[in-house]
Amino acid sequence: MRHQVTEEWNDEMWLQAEPIYQEGFPEHGRKNRKLIKWMFERGLCALHVWHVQGVPTAMALTGMDRKENLLVIDYIAVRGSVRGKGLGLGCLQDLKTWAQAKSCRGIVIEAEADPSAENERRIAFWVKAGFTLTDYVHAYIWVPETYRAMYLSLDTENPVKSLEQGKNLFKAILRYHEKAYRGNK
């Protein structure tokens, strides 16, 4: 599996990632292309695309919370036709390596909190990947779902565990989202 990443807008990479992104997230739960391009122009995100045998199979959109030095996984998706084959865990290993190279102290993601079989499977995946689920449930005003923060510590001297209370982790996630939407028309 080949991991390709850019921190600058790249039309070709986005065209590879976009079908996977659209398949993985409902329209009300994803940012539109214009907003994502604007985020790149402001240096707020990175696009990751994974290829298997030359075919784009997974994508992620990540950002940094510089205050807490955390990598925020905004979106990550594996093409539906190849799910369940360990590709997602491979993608997370690549993200972990990339975050460590950026000297991040951890990785944070928000997982849907509503009790459903699908959400339980997603949370189980993140736990299998080494993430810890927090108890705090966050309700956004712009989407109907509620979320819980999950984290993976990368720095043993300054672990994310000090932010274990999910409410504090959501402060990092919210800073990222606020920068993404601030000033965009």
Coordinates of C-alpha atoms in Angstrom, one line a residue:
M1 CA 0.0 0.0 0.0
R2 CA 1.4 3.4 -1.0
H3 CA 0.7 6.4 1.1
Q4 CA 0.7 9.8 -0.6
V5 CA 0.3 13.1 1.3
T6 CA 0.1 16.7 0.4
E7 CA -0.3 19.8 2.5
E8 CA -1.0 21.9 -0.6
W9 CA -4.1 21.8 -2.7
N10 CA -3.6 19.2 -5.4
D11 CA -6.5 18.7 -8.0
E12 CA -5.2 15.3 -9.1
M13 CA -5.0 13.9 -5.5
W14 CA -8.4 15.4 -4.6
L15 CA -10.0 13.7 -7.7
Q16 CA -8.6 10.4 -6.5
A17 CA -9.9 11.0 -2.9
E18 CA -13.2 12.5 -3.6
P19 CA -15.2 9.4 -4.6
I20 CA -14.0 7.6 -1.5
Y21 CA -14.8 10.7 0.6
Q22 CA -18.3 10.9 -0.8
E23 CA -18.9 7.2 -0.4
G24 CA -17.8 7.3 3.2
F25 CA -19.7 10.3 4.5
P26 CA -23.2 11.6 4.1
E27 CA -23.5 15.0 2.4
H28 CA -24.6 16.7 5.6
G29 CA -21.6 15.4 7.4
R30 CA -18.8 16.4 5.0
K31 CA -17.2 19.7 4.0
N32 CA -17.6 20.7 0.3
R33 CA -14.7 21.0 -2.1
K34 CA -14.7 24.8 -2.0
L35 CA -14.2 24.8 1.8
I36 CA -11.5 22.1 1.7
K37 CA -9.6 24.0 -1.0
W38 CA -9.9 27.1 1.2
M39 CA -8.5 25.2 4.2
F40 CA -5.5 24.2 2.1
E41 CA -5.0 27.8 1.1
R42 CA -4.8 28.7 4.8
G43 CA -2.5 25.8 5.6
L44 CA -5.0 24.1 7.9
C45 CA -5.0 20.5 6.5
A46 CA -3.3 17.7 4.7
L47 CA -4.8 15.2 2.3
H48 CA -3.7 11.6 2.5
V49 CA -4.5 9.1 -0.3
W50 CA -3.6 5.4 -0.2
H51 CA -3.2 3.3 -3.3
V52 CA -3.2 -0.5 -3.6
Q53 CA -1.8 -1.7 -6.9
G54 CA -2.1 1.8 -8.3
V55 CA -5.8 2.2 -7.4
P56 CA -6.9 4.8 -4.8
T57 CA -8.4 2.8 -1.9
A58 CA -8.5 5.1 1.1
M59 CA -8.3 8.8 2.0
A60 CA -8.0 11.0 5.0
L61 CA -8.2 14.7 5.7
T62 CA -6.2 15.8 8.7
G63 CA -5.3 19.0 10.6
M64 CA -3.2 20.1 13.5
D65 CA -4.2 21.6 16.8
R66 CA -1.0 23.5 17.5
K67 CA -2.0 24.5 21.0
E68 CA -2.1 20.9 22.2
N69 CA 0.2 19.5 19.4
L70 CA -2.4 17.0 18.3
L71 CA -3.2 15.6 14.8
V72 CA -6.9 15.8 14.3
I73 CA -8.3 13.2 11.9
D74 CA -11.2 15.2 10.3
Y75 CA -12.2 12.4 7.8
I76 CA -10.8 9.0 7.0
A77 CA -12.5 6.4 4.7
V78 CA -11.7 3.2 2.9
R79 CA -13.4 2.3 -0.3
G80 CA -16.4 0.1 0.6
S81 CA -15.4 -2.7 -1.8
V82 CA -12.1 -3.3 0.1
R83 CA -13.2 -2.8 3.7
G84 CA -12.5 -5.5 6.3
K85 CA -9.1 -6.4 4.9
G86 CA -6.9 -4.5 7.3
L87 CA -6.4 -1.5 5.0
G88 CA -7.8 0.9 7.6
L89 CA -5.3 -0.3 10.2
G90 CA -2.5 0.2 7.7
C91 CA -3.7 3.7 7.0
L92 CA -3.7 4.5 10.7
Q93 CA -0.2 3.2 11.1
D94 CA 0.9 5.5 8.2
L95 CA -0.9 8.4 9.9
K96 CA 0.8 7.5 13.2
T97 CA 4.2 7.5 11.6
W98 CA 3.5 10.8 9.8
A99 CA 2.3 12.4 13.0
Q100 CA 5.4 11.3 14.9
A101 CA 7.5 12.8 12.2
K102 CA 5.6 16.1 12.8
S103 CA 6.4 15.7 16.5
C104 CA 2.7 15.4 17.5
R105 CA 2.0 14.2 21.0
G106 CA -1.1 12.4 19.9
I107 CA -3.9 11.8 17.5
V108 CA -7.6 12.6 18.1
I109 CA -10.8 11.7 16.3
E110 CA -14.4 12.1 17.0
A111 CA -16.6 9.0 16.8
E112 CA -20.4 9.1 16.6
A113 CA -21.9 8.5 20.0
D114 CA -25.4 7.3 19.2
P115 CA -25.8 3.7 20.2
S116 CA -26.1 1.7 17.0
A117 CA -24.4 -1.5 15.7
E118 CA -22.6 0.5 13.0
N119 CA -21.2 3.0 15.5
E120 CA -20.2 0.2 17.9
R121 CA -18.3 -1.4 15.0
R122 CA -16.5 1.9 14.2
I123 CA -15.6 2.4 17.9
A124 CA -14.3 -1.2 18.1
F125 CA -12.1 -0.5 15.0
W126 CA -10.6 2.6 16.7
V127 CA -10.0 0.7 19.9
K128 CA -8.3 -2.1 18.0
A129 CA -6.1 0.5 16.4
G130 CA -5.0 1.6 20.0
F131 CA -7.3 4.6 20.5
T132 CA -9.1 5.3 23.9
L133 CA -12.7 6.3 24.0
T134 CA -13.7 9.1 26.3
D135 CA -17.1 9.4 28.2
Y136 CA -18.0 13.0 27.3
V137 CA -20.7 13.3 24.6
H138 CA -20.5 16.4 22.5
A139 CA -23.5 17.9 20.5
Y140 CA -22.7 20.1 17.6
I141 CA -25.2 22.7 16.6
W142 CA -24.8 22.1 12.8
V143 CA -25.1 18.3 12.6
P144 CA -27.7 16.0 14.2
E145 CA -25.3 13.4 15.5
T146 CA -23.5 13.5 18.9
Y147 CA -19.9 12.5 19.2
R148 CA -17.3 11.2 21.6
A149 CA -13.6 11.9 21.4
M150 CA -11.1 9.1 21.0
Y151 CA -7.3 9.6 21.3
L152 CA -4.0 7.8 20.8
S153 CA -1.0 9.1 22.7
L154 CA 2.3 9.2 20.8
D155 CA 4.5 11.0 23.4
T156 CA 5.3 9.1 26.6
E157 CA 6.7 12.1 28.3
N158 CA 3.6 14.3 27.6
P159 CA 0.8 11.9 26.9
V160 CA -2.6 12.9 25.6
K161 CA -4.0 11.1 28.7
S162 CA -3.5 14.4 30.5
L163 CA -6.4 15.6 28.3
E164 CA -8.3 12.3 28.9
Q165 CA -11.5 14.2 29.8
G166 CA -13.2 14.2 26.4
K167 CA -14.4 17.8 26.9
N168 CA -10.8 19.0 26.8
L169 CA -10.1 16.9 23.7
F170 CA -13.2 18.5 22.0
K171 CA -11.6 21.9 22.6
A172 CA -8.8 20.9 20.3
I173 CA -11.2 19.5 17.7
L174 CA -13.4 22.6 17.9
R175 CA -10.3 24.9 17.4
Y176 CA -9.6 23.0 14.2
H177 CA -13.2 23.2 13.0
E178 CA -13.5 26.9 13.9
K179 CA -10.4 27.7 11.9
A180 CA -11.8 25.8 8.9
Y181 CA -15.1 27.7 8.9
R182 CA -13.9 31.1 10.1
G183 CA -14.0 33.7 7.4
N184 CA -15.1 31.3 4.7
K185 CA -18.0 32.6 2.6

